[in-house]
Short mmCIF file of N, CA and C in Angstrom, two decimals:
data_model
loop_
_atom_site.label_atom_id
_atom_site.label_comp_id
_atom_site.label_asym_id
_atom_site.label_seq_id
_atom_site.Cartn_x
_atom_site.Cartn_y
_atom_site.Cartn_z
N ASP A 1 -22.35 -113.11 195.70
CA ASP A 1 -23.16 -111.86 195.89
C ASP A 1 -23.35 -110.88 195.02
N LEU A 2 -23.99 -109.68 195.37
CA LEU A 2 -25.01 -109.18 194.61
C LEU A 2 -23.00 -108.09 193.20
N GLN A 3 -22.35 -107.69 193.98
CA GLN A 3 -21.28 -106.99 193.85
C GLN A 3 -20.07 -107.74 192.91
N ARG A 4 -20.27 -109.60 192.85
CA ARG A 4 -19.62 -110.45 192.16
C ARG A 4 -20.47 -110.20 190.93
N CYS A 5 -21.78 -110.05 190.64
CA CYS A 5 -22.84 -111.19 190.00
C CYS A 5 -22.23 -109.30 188.76
N LEU A 6 -22.66 -108.11 189.56
CA LEU A 6 -21.83 -106.94 188.51
C LEU A 6 -20.08 -106.67 187.59
N ASN A 7 -19.64 -107.29 188.24
CA ASN A 7 -17.69 -107.43 188.01
C ASN A 7 -17.94 -108.57 187.14
N THR A 8 -18.27 -109.34 187.60
CA THR A 8 -18.79 -110.92 185.91
C THR A 8 -19.04 -110.33 185.13
N LEU A 9 -20.18 -109.34 184.72
CA LEU A 9 -21.05 -108.84 183.92
C LEU A 9 -20.46 -107.70 183.02
N GLY A 10 -19.07 -106.89 184.06
CA GLY A 10 -18.91 -105.58 183.31
C GLY A 10 -19.26 -104.06 183.92
N VAL A 11 -20.72 -104.91 184.62
CA VAL A 11 -21.97 -103.38 185.06
C VAL A 11 -21.01 -102.73 186.68
N ASN A 12 -21.54 -101.31 186.22
CA ASN A 12 -21.19 -100.66 187.19
C ASN A 12 -22.52 -100.26 188.29
N GLU A 13 -22.25 -99.83 189.09
CA GLU A 13 -23.93 -99.87 189.76
C GLU A 13 -23.89 -98.75 188.82
N ASN A 14 -23.91 -97.88 188.99
CA ASN A 14 -24.98 -96.71 188.42
C ASN A 14 -25.45 -96.90 186.61
N GLU A 15 -25.17 -98.31 186.37
CA GLU A 15 -25.22 -98.72 184.58
C GLU A 15 -25.96 -100.07 185.31
N ALA A 16 -26.85 -100.61 186.80
CA ALA A 16 -27.36 -101.35 186.96
C ALA A 16 -28.67 -100.46 188.17
N VAL A 17 -29.89 -101.63 187.90
CA VAL A 17 -30.86 -100.95 188.84
C VAL A 17 -31.24 -102.67 189.36
N TYR A 18 -32.08 -102.49 190.09
CA TYR A 18 -31.99 -103.39 191.08
C TYR A 18 -33.65 -103.49 191.53
N ILE A 19 -34.31 -105.06 190.99
CA ILE A 19 -35.46 -105.15 190.58
C ILE A 19 -35.99 -105.79 191.76
N GLY A 20 -37.09 -106.04 192.62
CA GLY A 20 -37.18 -106.94 193.97
C GLY A 20 -38.74 -105.94 194.84
N ASP A 21 -39.12 -107.74 195.17
CA ASP A 21 -40.37 -107.04 195.80
C ASP A 21 -40.18 -107.22 197.32
N SER A 22 -39.44 -106.82 198.53
CA SER A 22 -39.61 -107.02 199.75
C SER A 22 -38.66 -106.47 200.30
N ASP A 23 -39.06 -105.82 201.05
CA ASP A 23 -37.77 -104.95 201.76
C ASP A 23 -36.38 -105.73 202.18
N THR A 24 -36.41 -106.84 202.17
CA THR A 24 -35.18 -107.36 202.19
C THR A 24 -34.18 -106.99 200.57
N ASP A 25 -35.02 -106.61 199.49
CA ASP A 25 -34.33 -106.64 197.96
C ASP A 25 -34.30 -104.53 198.16
N ILE A 26 -35.05 -104.48 198.98
CA ILE A 26 -34.62 -102.45 198.65
C ILE A 26 -33.59 -102.24 199.45
N LYS A 27 -33.10 -102.96 200.75
CA LYS A 27 -32.26 -102.98 201.42
C LYS A 27 -31.26 -103.33 200.70
N THR A 28 -30.49 -104.43 200.08
CA THR A 28 -29.64 -105.29 199.77
C THR A 28 -29.33 -103.92 198.55
N ALA A 29 -30.37 -103.40 197.76
CA ALA A 29 -30.08 -102.37 196.57
C ALA A 29 -29.55 -101.03 197.22
N LEU A 30 -29.97 -100.69 198.28
CA LEU A 30 -29.44 -99.55 199.00
C LEU A 30 -27.75 -99.35 199.74
N ASN A 31 -27.73 -101.05 200.24
CA ASN A 31 -26.51 -101.43 200.86
C ASN A 31 -25.22 -101.26 199.71
N SER A 32 -25.89 -101.65 197.94
CA SER A 32 -25.36 -102.06 197.29
C SER A 32 -24.61 -100.78 196.77
N GLY A 33 -25.30 -100.39 196.27
CA GLY A 33 -25.06 -98.60 195.73
C GLY A 33 -26.34 -98.59 194.83
N LEU A 34 -27.31 -99.15 194.44
CA LEU A 34 -27.49 -99.73 193.25
C LEU A 34 -29.45 -99.18 193.89
N ASP A 35 -30.29 -98.39 192.40
CA ASP A 35 -31.04 -97.79 192.02
C ASP A 35 -32.12 -98.71 192.48
N ILE A 36 -33.05 -99.22 192.79
CA ILE A 36 -34.42 -99.72 192.68
C ILE A 36 -35.20 -99.45 192.60
N ILE A 37 -36.19 -100.84 191.93
CA ILE A 37 -37.60 -100.75 191.55
C ILE A 37 -38.22 -101.58 192.32
N SER A 38 -39.42 -101.40 192.68
CA SER A 38 -40.43 -101.88 194.08
C SER A 38 -41.43 -102.45 193.10
N CYS A 39 -41.34 -103.54 193.12
CA CYS A 39 -42.40 -104.56 192.33
C CYS A 39 -44.28 -104.63 193.33
N THR A 40 -45.29 -104.44 193.25
CA THR A 40 -46.13 -104.86 194.26
C THR A 40 -47.04 -106.19 193.86
N TRP A 41 -46.05 -107.09 192.26
CA TRP A 41 -46.90 -107.60 192.38
C TRP A 41 -46.08 -109.74 192.78
N GLY A 42 -45.41 -109.07 194.31
CA GLY A 42 -44.80 -109.80 194.59
C GLY A 42 -45.41 -110.33 195.79
N TYR A 43 -44.11 -110.71 196.67
CA TYR A 43 -45.04 -111.39 198.64
C TYR A 43 -45.19 -109.64 199.22
N ARG A 44 -45.15 -107.96 199.13
CA ARG A 44 -45.17 -107.07 199.71
C ARG A 44 -46.14 -106.33 199.04
N THR A 45 -47.18 -105.79 199.60
CA THR A 45 -47.84 -104.94 199.43
C THR A 45 -47.37 -103.28 199.27
N HIS A 46 -48.29 -102.67 198.58
CA HIS A 46 -47.69 -101.05 198.60
C HIS A 46 -47.23 -100.67 199.43
N GLU A 47 -48.28 -100.34 199.99
CA GLU A 47 -48.03 -99.57 201.35
C GLU A 47 -46.50 -99.65 202.79
N PHE A 48 -46.45 -101.42 202.15
CA PHE A 48 -45.66 -101.57 202.88
C PHE A 48 -43.86 -101.36 201.94
N LEU A 49 -43.97 -101.72 200.74
CA LEU A 49 -42.58 -101.27 200.11
C LEU A 49 -42.33 -99.82 200.92
N LEU A 50 -43.97 -98.41 200.36
CA LEU A 50 -43.19 -97.02 201.11
C LEU A 50 -42.50 -97.19 201.57
N GLU A 51 -43.51 -97.50 203.25
CA GLU A 51 -42.91 -97.78 204.73
C GLU A 51 -41.47 -98.10 205.29
N ASN A 52 -40.90 -99.62 203.99
CA ASN A 52 -39.73 -99.88 203.83
C ASN A 52 -38.63 -98.44 203.36
N GLY A 53 -39.26 -97.47 202.75
CA GLY A 53 -38.06 -96.84 202.20
C GLY A 53 -37.92 -97.17 200.46
N ALA A 54 -39.02 -97.74 199.87
CA ALA A 54 -39.41 -97.52 198.66
C ALA A 54 -39.26 -95.85 198.04
N SER A 55 -38.43 -96.05 196.83
CA SER A 55 -39.17 -94.46 195.89
C SER A 55 -39.78 -94.60 195.12
N GLN A 56 -39.58 -96.26 194.38
CA GLN A 56 -39.77 -95.81 192.87
C GLN A 56 -40.20 -97.38 192.78
N ILE A 57 -42.24 -97.80 192.69
CA ILE A 57 -42.66 -98.88 192.26
C ILE A 57 -43.35 -99.14 191.51
N CYS A 58 -43.38 -100.77 190.77
CA CYS A 58 -44.05 -100.42 190.11
C CYS A 58 -44.99 -101.81 190.38
N THR A 59 -46.36 -101.65 189.35
CA THR A 59 -47.08 -102.37 190.08
C THR A 59 -48.02 -103.52 188.53
N ALA A 60 -47.11 -103.32 187.63
CA ALA A 60 -47.29 -104.52 186.49
C ALA A 60 -46.04 -104.55 185.50
N PRO A 61 -45.67 -105.90 185.63
CA PRO A 61 -43.76 -105.70 184.96
C PRO A 61 -44.31 -104.90 183.54
N VAL A 62 -44.96 -105.63 182.93
CA VAL A 62 -45.11 -104.56 181.27
C VAL A 62 -44.62 -102.91 181.23
N ASP A 63 -44.91 -103.04 183.00
CA ASP A 63 -44.57 -101.00 183.54
C ASP A 63 -43.10 -100.60 183.52
N LEU A 64 -42.49 -101.84 183.55
CA LEU A 64 -41.04 -102.23 184.01
C LEU A 64 -40.27 -101.36 183.27
N GLY A 65 -39.86 -101.00 182.02
CA GLY A 65 -39.47 -99.88 181.23
C GLY A 65 -40.04 -98.44 181.23
N THR A 66 -40.66 -98.38 181.92
CA THR A 66 -41.06 -96.73 181.73
C THR A 66 -40.06 -96.20 182.75
N PHE A 67 -39.63 -96.89 183.69
CA PHE A 67 -38.71 -97.41 185.16
C PHE A 67 -37.67 -96.49 184.86
N MET A 68 -37.13 -97.15 183.34
CA MET A 68 -36.24 -97.25 183.16
C MET A 68 -35.19 -96.07 181.72
N ARG A 69 -36.01 -95.15 181.89
CA ARG A 69 -35.87 -94.61 180.94
C ARG A 69 -35.25 -93.45 180.86
#
């Protein structure tokens, strides 16, 4: 599970960000207390991600760094 992964890495929820491309990823991040960056190059569209609670949407992998500053 996600919490076990964070514990193994020695990372707190406030030090991590979840990157995903689906509504399941959004729910997982929110339930785990993590910020999420949703991505449009996966399974879902920009509109779908917004409708399902995405607040930060990245459209290209090269742009991920701008979200993590």
